[in-house]
Coordinates of C-alpha atoms and ligand atoms in Angstrom, one line a residue:
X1 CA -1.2 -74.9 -2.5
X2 CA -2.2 -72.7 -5.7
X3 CA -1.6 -69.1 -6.6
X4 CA -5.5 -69.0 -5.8
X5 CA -5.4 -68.7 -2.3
X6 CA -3.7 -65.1 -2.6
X7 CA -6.6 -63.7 -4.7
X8 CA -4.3 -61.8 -7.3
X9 CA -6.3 -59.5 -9.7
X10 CA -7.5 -61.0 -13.1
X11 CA -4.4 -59.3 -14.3
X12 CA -1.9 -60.4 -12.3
X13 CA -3.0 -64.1 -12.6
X14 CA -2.4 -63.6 -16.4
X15 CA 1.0 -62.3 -15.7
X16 CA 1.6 -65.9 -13.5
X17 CA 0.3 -67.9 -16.5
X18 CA 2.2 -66.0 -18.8
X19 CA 5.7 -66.7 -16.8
X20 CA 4.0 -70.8 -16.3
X21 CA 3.9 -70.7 -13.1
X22 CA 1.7 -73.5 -11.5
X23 CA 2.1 -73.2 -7.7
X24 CA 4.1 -71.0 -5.4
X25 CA 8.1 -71.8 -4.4
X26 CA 8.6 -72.1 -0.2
X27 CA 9.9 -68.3 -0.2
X28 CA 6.4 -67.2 -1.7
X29 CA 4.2 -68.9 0.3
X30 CA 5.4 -67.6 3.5
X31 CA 6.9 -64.0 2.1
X32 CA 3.6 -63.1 0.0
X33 CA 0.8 -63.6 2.7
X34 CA 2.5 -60.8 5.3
X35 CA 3.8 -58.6 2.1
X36 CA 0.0 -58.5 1.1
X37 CA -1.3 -57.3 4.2
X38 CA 1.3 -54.1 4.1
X39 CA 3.9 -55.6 6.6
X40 CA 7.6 -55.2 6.4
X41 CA 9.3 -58.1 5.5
X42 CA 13.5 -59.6 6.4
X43 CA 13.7 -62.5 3.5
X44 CA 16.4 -64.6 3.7
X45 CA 16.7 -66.2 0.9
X46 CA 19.4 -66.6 -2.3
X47 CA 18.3 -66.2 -6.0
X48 CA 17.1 -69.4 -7.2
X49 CA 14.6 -69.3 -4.3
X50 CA 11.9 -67.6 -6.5
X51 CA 12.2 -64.6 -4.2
X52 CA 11.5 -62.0 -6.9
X53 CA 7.7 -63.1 -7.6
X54 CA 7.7 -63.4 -3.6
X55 CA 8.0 -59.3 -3.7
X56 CA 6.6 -58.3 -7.2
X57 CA 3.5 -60.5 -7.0
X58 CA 2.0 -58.5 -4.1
X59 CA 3.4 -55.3 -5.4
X60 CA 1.7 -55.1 -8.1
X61 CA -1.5 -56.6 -6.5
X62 CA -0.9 -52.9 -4.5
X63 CA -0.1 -50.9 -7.4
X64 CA -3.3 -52.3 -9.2
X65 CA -5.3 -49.8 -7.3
X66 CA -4.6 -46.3 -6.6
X67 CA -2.6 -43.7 -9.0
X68 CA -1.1 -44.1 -12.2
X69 CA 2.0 -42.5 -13.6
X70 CA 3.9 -41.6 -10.6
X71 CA 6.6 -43.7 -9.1
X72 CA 4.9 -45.9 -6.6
X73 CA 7.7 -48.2 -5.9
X74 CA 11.5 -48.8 -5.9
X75 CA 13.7 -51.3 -5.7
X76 CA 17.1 -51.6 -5.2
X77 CA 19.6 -54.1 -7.0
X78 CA 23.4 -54.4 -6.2
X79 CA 24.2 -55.2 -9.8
X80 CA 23.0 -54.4 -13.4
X81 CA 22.1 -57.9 -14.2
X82 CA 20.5 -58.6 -11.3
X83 CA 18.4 -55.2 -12.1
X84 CA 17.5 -56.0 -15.5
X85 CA 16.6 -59.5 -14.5
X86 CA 13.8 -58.1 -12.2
X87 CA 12.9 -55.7 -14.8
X88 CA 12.5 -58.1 -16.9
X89 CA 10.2 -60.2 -14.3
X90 CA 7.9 -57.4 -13.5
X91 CA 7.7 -56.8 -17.6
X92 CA 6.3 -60.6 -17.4
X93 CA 4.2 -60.6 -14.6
X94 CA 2.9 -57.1 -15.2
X95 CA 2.4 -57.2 -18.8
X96 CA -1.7 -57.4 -18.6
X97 CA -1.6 -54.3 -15.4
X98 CA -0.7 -51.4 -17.7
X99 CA 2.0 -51.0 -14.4
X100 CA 5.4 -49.5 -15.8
X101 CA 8.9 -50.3 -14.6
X102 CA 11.9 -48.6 -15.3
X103 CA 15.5 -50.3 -14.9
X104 CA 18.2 -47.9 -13.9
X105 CA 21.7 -48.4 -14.2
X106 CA 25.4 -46.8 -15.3
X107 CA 27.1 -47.5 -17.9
X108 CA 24.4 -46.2 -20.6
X109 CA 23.0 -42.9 -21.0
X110 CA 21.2 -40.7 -18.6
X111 CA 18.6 -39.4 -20.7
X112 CA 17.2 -42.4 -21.8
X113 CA 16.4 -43.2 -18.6
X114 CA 14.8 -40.2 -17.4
X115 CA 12.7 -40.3 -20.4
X116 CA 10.8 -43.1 -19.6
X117 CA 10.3 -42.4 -16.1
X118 CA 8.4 -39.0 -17.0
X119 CA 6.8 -41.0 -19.2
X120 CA 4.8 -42.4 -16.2
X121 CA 6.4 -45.5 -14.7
X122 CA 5.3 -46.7 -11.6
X123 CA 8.4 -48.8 -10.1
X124 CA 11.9 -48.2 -10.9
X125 CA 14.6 -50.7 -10.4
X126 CA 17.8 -49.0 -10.0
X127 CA 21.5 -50.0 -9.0
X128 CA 22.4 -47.3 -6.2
X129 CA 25.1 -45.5 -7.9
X130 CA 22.9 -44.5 -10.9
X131 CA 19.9 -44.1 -9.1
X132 CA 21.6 -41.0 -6.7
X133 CA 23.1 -39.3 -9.5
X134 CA 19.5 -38.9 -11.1
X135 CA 18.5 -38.0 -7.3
X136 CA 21.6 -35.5 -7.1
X137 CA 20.4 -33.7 -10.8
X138 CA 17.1 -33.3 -9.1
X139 CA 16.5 -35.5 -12.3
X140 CA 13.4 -38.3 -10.1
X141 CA 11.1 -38.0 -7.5
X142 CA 10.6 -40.4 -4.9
X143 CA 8.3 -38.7 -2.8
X144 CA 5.5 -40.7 -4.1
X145 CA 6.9 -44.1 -3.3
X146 CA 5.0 -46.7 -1.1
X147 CA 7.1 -49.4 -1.2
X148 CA 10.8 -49.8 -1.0
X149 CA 12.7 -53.2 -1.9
X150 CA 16.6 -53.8 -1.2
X151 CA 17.7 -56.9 -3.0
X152 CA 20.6 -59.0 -2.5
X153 CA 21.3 -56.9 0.3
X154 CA 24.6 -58.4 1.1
X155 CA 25.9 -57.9 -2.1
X156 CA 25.0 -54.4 -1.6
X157 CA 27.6 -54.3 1.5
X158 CA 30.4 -56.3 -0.3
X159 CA 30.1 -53.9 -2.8
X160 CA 30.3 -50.7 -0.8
X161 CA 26.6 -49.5 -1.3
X162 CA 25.3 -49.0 2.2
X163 CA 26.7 -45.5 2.0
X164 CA 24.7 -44.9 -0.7
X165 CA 21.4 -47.0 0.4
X166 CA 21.5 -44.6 3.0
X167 CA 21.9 -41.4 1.0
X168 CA 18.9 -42.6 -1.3
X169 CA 16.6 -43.5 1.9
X170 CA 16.5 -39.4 2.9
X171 CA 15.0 -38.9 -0.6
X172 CA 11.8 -41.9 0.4
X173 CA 8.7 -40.3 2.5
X174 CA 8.6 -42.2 6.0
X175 CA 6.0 -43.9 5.8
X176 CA 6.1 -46.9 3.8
X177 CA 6.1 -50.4 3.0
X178 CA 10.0 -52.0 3.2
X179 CA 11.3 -55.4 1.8
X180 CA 14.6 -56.3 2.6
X181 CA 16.3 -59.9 1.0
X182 CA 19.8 -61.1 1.9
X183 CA 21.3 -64.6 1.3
X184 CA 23.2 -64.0 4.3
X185 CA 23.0 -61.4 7.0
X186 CA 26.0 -59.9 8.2
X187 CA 26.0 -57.1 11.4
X188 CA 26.0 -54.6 8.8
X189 CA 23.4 -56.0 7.2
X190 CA 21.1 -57.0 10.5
X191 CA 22.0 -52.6 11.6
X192 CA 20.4 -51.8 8.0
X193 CA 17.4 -54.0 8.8
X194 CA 16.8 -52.9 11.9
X195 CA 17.5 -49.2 10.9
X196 CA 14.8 -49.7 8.2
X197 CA 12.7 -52.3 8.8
X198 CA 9.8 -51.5 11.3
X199 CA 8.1 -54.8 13.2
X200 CA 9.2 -57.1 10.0
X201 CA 8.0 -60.7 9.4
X202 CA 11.2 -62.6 9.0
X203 CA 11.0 -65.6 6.4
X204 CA 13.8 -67.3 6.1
X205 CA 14.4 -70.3 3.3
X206 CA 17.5 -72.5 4.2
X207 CA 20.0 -73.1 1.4
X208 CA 18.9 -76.9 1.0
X209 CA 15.1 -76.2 0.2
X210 CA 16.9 -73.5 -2.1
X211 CA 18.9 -76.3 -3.6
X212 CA 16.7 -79.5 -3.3
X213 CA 16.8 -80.4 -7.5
X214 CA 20.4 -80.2 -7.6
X215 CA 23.0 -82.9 -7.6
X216 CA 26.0 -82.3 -6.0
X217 CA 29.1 -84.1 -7.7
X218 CA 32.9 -83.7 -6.3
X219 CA 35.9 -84.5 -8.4
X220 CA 39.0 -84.7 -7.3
X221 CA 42.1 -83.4 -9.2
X222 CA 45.1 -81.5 -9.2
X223 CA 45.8 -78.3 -9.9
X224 CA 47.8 -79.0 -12.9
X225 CA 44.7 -81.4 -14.2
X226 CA 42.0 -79.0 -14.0
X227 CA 41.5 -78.0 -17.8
X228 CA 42.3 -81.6 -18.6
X229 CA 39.6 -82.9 -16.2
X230 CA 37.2 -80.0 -17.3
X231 CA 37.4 -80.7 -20.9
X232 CA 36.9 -84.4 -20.5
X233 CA 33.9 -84.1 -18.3
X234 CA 32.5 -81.9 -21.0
X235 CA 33.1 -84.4 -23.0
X236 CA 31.4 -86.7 -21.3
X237 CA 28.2 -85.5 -19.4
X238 CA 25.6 -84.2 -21.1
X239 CA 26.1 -80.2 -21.0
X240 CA 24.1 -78.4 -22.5
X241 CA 24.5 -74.6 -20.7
X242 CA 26.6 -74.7 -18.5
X243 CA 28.0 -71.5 -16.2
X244 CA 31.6 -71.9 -14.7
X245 CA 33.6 -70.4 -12.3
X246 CA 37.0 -69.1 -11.6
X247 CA 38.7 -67.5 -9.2
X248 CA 39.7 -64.7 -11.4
X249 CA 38.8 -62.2 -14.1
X250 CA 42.1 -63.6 -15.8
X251 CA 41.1 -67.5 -15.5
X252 CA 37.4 -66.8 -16.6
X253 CA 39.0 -65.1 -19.8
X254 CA 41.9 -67.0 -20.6
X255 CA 39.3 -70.5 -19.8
X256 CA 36.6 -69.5 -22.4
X257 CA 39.5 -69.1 -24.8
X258 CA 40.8 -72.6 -24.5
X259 CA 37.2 -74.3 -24.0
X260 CA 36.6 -72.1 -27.3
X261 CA 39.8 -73.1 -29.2
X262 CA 38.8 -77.1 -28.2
X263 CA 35.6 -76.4 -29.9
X264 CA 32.7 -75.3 -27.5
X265 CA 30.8 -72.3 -28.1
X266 CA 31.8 -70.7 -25.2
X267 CA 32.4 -66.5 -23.6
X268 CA 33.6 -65.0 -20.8
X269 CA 31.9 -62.8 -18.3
X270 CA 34.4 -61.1 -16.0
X271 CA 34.8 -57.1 -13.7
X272 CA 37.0 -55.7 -17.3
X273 CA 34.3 -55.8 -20.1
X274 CA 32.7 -52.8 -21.0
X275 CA 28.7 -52.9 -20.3
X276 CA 28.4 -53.4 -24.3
X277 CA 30.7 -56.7 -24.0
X278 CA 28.7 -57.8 -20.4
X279 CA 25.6 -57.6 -22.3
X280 CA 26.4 -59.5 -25.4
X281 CA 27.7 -62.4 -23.1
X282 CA 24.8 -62.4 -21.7
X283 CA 22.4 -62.0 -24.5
X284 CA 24.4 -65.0 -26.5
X285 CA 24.3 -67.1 -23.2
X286 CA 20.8 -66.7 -22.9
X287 CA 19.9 -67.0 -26.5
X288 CA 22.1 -70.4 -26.9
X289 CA 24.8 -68.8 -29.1
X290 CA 27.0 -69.2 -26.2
X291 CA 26.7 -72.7 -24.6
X292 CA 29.2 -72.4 -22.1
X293 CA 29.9 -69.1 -20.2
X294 CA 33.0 -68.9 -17.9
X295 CA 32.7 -65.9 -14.8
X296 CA 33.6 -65.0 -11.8
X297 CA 31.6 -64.6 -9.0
X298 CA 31.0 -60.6 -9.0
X299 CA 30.1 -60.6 -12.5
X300 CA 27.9 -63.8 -12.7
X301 CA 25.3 -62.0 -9.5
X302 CA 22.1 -61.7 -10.9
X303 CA 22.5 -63.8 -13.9
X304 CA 18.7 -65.2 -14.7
X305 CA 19.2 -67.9 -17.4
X306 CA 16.8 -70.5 -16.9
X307 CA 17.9 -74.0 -18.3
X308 CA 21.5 -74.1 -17.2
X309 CA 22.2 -78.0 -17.1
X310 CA 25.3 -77.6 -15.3
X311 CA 27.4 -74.9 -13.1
X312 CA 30.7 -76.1 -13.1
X313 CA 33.2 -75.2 -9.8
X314 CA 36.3 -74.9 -11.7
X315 CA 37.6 -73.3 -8.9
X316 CA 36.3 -73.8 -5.6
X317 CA 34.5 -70.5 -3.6
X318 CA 36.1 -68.9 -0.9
X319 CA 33.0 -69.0 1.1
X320 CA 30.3 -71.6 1.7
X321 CA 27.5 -68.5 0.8
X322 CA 29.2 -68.1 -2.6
X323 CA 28.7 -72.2 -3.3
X324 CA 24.8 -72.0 -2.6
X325 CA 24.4 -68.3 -4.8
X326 CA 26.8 -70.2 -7.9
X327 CA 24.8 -73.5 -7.4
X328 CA 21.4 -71.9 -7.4
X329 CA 21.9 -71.0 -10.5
X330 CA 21.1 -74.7 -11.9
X331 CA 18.3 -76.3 -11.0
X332 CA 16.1 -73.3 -10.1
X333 CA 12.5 -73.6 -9.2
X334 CA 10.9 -76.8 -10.8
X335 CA 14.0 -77.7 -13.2
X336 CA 16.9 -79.7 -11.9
X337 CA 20.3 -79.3 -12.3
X338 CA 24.2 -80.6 -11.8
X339 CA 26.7 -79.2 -9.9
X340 CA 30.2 -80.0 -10.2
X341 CA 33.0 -79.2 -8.4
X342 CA 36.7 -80.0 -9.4
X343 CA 38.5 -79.4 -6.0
X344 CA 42.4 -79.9 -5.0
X345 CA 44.5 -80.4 -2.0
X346 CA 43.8 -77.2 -0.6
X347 CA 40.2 -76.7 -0.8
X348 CA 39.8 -79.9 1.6
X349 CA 38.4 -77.7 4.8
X350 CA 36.0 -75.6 1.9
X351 CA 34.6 -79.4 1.1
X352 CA 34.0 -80.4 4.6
X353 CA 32.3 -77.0 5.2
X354 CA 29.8 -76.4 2.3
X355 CA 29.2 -80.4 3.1
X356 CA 28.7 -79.4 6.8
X357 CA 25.6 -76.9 5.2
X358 CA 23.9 -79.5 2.5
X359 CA 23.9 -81.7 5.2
X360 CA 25.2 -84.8 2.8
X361 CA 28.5 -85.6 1.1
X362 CA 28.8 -84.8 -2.5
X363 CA 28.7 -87.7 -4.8
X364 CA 32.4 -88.4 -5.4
X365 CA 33.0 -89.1 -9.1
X366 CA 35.5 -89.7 -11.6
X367 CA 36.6 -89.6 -15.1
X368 CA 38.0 -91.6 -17.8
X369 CA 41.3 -91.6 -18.3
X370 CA 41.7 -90.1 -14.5
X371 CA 42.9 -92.7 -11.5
X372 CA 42.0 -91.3 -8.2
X373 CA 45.0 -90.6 -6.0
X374 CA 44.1 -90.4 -2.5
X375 CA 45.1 -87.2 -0.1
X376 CA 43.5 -86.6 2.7
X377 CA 42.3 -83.7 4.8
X378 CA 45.0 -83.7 7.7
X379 CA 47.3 -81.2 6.6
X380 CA 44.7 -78.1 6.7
X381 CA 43.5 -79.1 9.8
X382 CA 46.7 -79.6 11.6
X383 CA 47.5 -76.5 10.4
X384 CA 44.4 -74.9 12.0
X385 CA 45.4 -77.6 15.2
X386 CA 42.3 -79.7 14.8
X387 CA 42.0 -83.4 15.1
X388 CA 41.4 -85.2 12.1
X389 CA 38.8 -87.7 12.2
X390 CA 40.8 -91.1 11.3
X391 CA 38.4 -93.9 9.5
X392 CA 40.1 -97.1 8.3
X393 CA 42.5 -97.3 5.6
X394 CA 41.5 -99.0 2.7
X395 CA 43.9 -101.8 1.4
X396 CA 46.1 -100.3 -1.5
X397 CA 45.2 -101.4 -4.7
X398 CA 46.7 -101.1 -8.3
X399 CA 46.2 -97.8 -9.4
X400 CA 46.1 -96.7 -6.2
X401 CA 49.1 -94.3 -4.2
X402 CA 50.1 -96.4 -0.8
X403 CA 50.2 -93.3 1.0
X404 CA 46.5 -93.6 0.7
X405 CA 44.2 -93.2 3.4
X406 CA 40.1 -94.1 3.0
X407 CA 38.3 -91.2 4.2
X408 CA 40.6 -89.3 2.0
X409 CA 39.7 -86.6 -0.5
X410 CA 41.3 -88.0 -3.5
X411 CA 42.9 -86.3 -6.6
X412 CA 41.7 -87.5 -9.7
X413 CA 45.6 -87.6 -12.2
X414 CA 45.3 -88.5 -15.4
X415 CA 46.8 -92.3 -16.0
X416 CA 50.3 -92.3 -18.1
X417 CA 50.3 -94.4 -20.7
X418 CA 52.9 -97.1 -19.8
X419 CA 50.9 -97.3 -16.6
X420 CA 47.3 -98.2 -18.2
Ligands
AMP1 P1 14.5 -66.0 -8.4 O1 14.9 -66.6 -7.1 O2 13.5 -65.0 -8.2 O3 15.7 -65.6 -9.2 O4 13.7 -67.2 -9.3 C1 14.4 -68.3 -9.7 C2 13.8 -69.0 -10.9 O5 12.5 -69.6 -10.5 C3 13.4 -68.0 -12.0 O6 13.8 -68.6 -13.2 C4 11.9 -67.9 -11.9 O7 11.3 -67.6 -13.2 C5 11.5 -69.2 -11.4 N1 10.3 -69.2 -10.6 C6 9.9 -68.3 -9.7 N2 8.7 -68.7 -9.1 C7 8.3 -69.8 -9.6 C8 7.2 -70.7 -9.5 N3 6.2 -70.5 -8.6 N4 7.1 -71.8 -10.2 C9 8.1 -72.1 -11.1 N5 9.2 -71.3 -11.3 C10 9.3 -70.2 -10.6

């Protein structure tokens, strides 16, 4: 299937050249056709998906026609990143309509902002905090929008924003178009569709057709091991940009300082940095100053740097939903990626569970200079007072603990010396 089929203005076909786009991602072959003949949509679908062409594609294609210089559209982004990323996607795609969109966000000035939506911008992407200040100082006017999107709508209620979604909705006419996307869709979320959505097309894009060019690599280590491990697998796979994860705004800081110290040009993107710092993480990561960026999962949402050979796990996600949104971050659209996981003792049930929803085992590997010491997964689930499913043991071996059990989730320790 080609972008033909849709018969995009002249215009907006340019725009799909200009971001080399050949043929349309799952999400926006299904999300565009319905979108385009003025229907409400439910998307499920996580970034990586290609769900922001799904929505601004036919946008535009309806802001084409009719009035200029009024805002015709809004859309709604739980983060700054996220809301600059789409920005900066409509700027691509839209750069041959004459359309104008407006990012708005806290943490830099009012006026600026306010400026260039008088100036006559059509669509303004706003995170909701900002975005009902300007409301409250009588400062825009959305009477004139057509179409509203909320993106990342599940972010929006981890965050605390349906409060404010709500308050922003009063200032929207009633009639008009409404897109709603959510990786995930919580009761809170599915009472916000159905409070806003009226007779949607529901397009949903599982997590493995989101994740089909990635490789999914396990290694197993201990705690104590992790920076060890880390560094050494830097060492040797080919990294080029590569994202990773901690648990904590601490870890992601004091991480980027060691990986920094041992020689890789790498930041940290974590809740405490002032927008300045956030956005100079960003710009470096994206412009290649930074090769290795360290974050946690609130402040890596919306990041849109295409190219990231690897997203490193250091620590493994509390939730399954917060694997696929890390992990989509390599490998997105028609590049492919590696993920890695480093995972311990504890995260055993976490495996099992985001292995349960790729529908495959990781690929279990290890590293030089690491032997794998088996552990297995029947401590967490007796503790939960589950059976554990009991394969054969394998024989021990040198190297090898003899508490071992096969099926076991090993630990990858680094060898002593007077035991290589
Ligand atoms: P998104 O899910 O909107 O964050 O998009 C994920 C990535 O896929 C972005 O880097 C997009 O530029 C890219 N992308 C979106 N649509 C396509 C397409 N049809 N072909 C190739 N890449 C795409």
């Amino acid at each position: 299937m080609s972008f033909e089929e849709f018969q995009f203005h002249p215009h907006i076909i340019a725009g799909i050249e200009a971001c080399g786009y050949t043929s349309p991602t799952p999400i926006q072959r299904e999300a565009m056709p319905p979108i385009l003949a003025g229907r409400d949509i439910l998307g499920l679908a996580q970034t990586g998906t290609g769900k922001t062409a799904a929505f601004v594609l036919p946008l535009l294609q309806r802001l084409q026609a009719g009035p200029r210089k009024k805002v015709r559209a809004l859309i709604v982004a739980p983060t700054r990143e996220l809301a600059e990323q789409i920005h900066e996607n409509i700027s691509t795609m839209a750069g041959h309509t004459r359309l104008r969109s407006v990012v708005v966000y806290g943490g830099v000035g009012k006026p600026g902002q306010i400026k260039k939506i008088r100036e006559g911008a059509e669509i303004i992407v706003a995170c909701p905090g900002r975005l009902l200040d300007h409301l409250n100082d009588k400062a825009i006017n959305l009477r004139e929008v057509e179409v509203l999107v909320l993106d990342e709508a599940d972010h929006m209620f981890d965050k605390g924003f349906l409060p404010d979604i709500r308050r922003i909705m009063k200032h929207l006419p009633n009639q008009r178009q409404n897109l709603v996307f959510s990786a995930t869709m919580p009761t809170e979320i599915r009472h916000l569709a159905e409070e806003i959505l009226n007779n949607p097309a529901v397009v949903q894009i599982n997590h493995t057709q989101a994740v089909t060019t990635i490789s999914h690599v396990l290694f197993q280590v201990t705690k104590e091991n992790k920076t060890a491990m880390l560094k050494s697998i830097m060492a040797q796979e080919e990294t080029t940009t590569t994202l990773i994860f901690t648990k904590t705004k601490h870890k992601a800081k004091s991480l980027a300082l060691h990986l920094e110290k041992s020689g890789h040009s790498a930041t940290s993107l974590q809740g405490n940095l002032s927008q300045q710092k956030r956005q100079q993480a960003l710009d470096g990561f994206k412009n290649g100053t930074f090769k290795v960026l360290v974050a946690t999962d609130i402040a890596a949402r919306g990041i849109d740097v295409s190219g990231i050979s690897h997203v490193i796990n250091y620590d493994v996600p509390d939730t399954v939903e917060a694997y696929t949104h890390r992990t989509g971050r390599t490998g997105r659209a028609t590049r492919t990626g590696e993920a890695l996981t480093l995972a311990s003792r504890e995260d055993g049930s976490m495996i099992q569970s985001i292995e349960r929803t790729l529908g495959k085992k990781m690929i279990r590997r290890n590293v030089t200079g690491f032997v794998a010491e088996a552990c297995d997964l029947e401590e967490p689930l007796k503790a939960r007072g589950e059976r554990p499913i009991r394969k054969k043991s394998a024989p021990a071996g040198p190297g090898r603990n003899k508490r071992t059990r096969a099926s076991s989730f090993d630990f990858g320790i680094p060898v002593p010396a007077q035991r290589r």
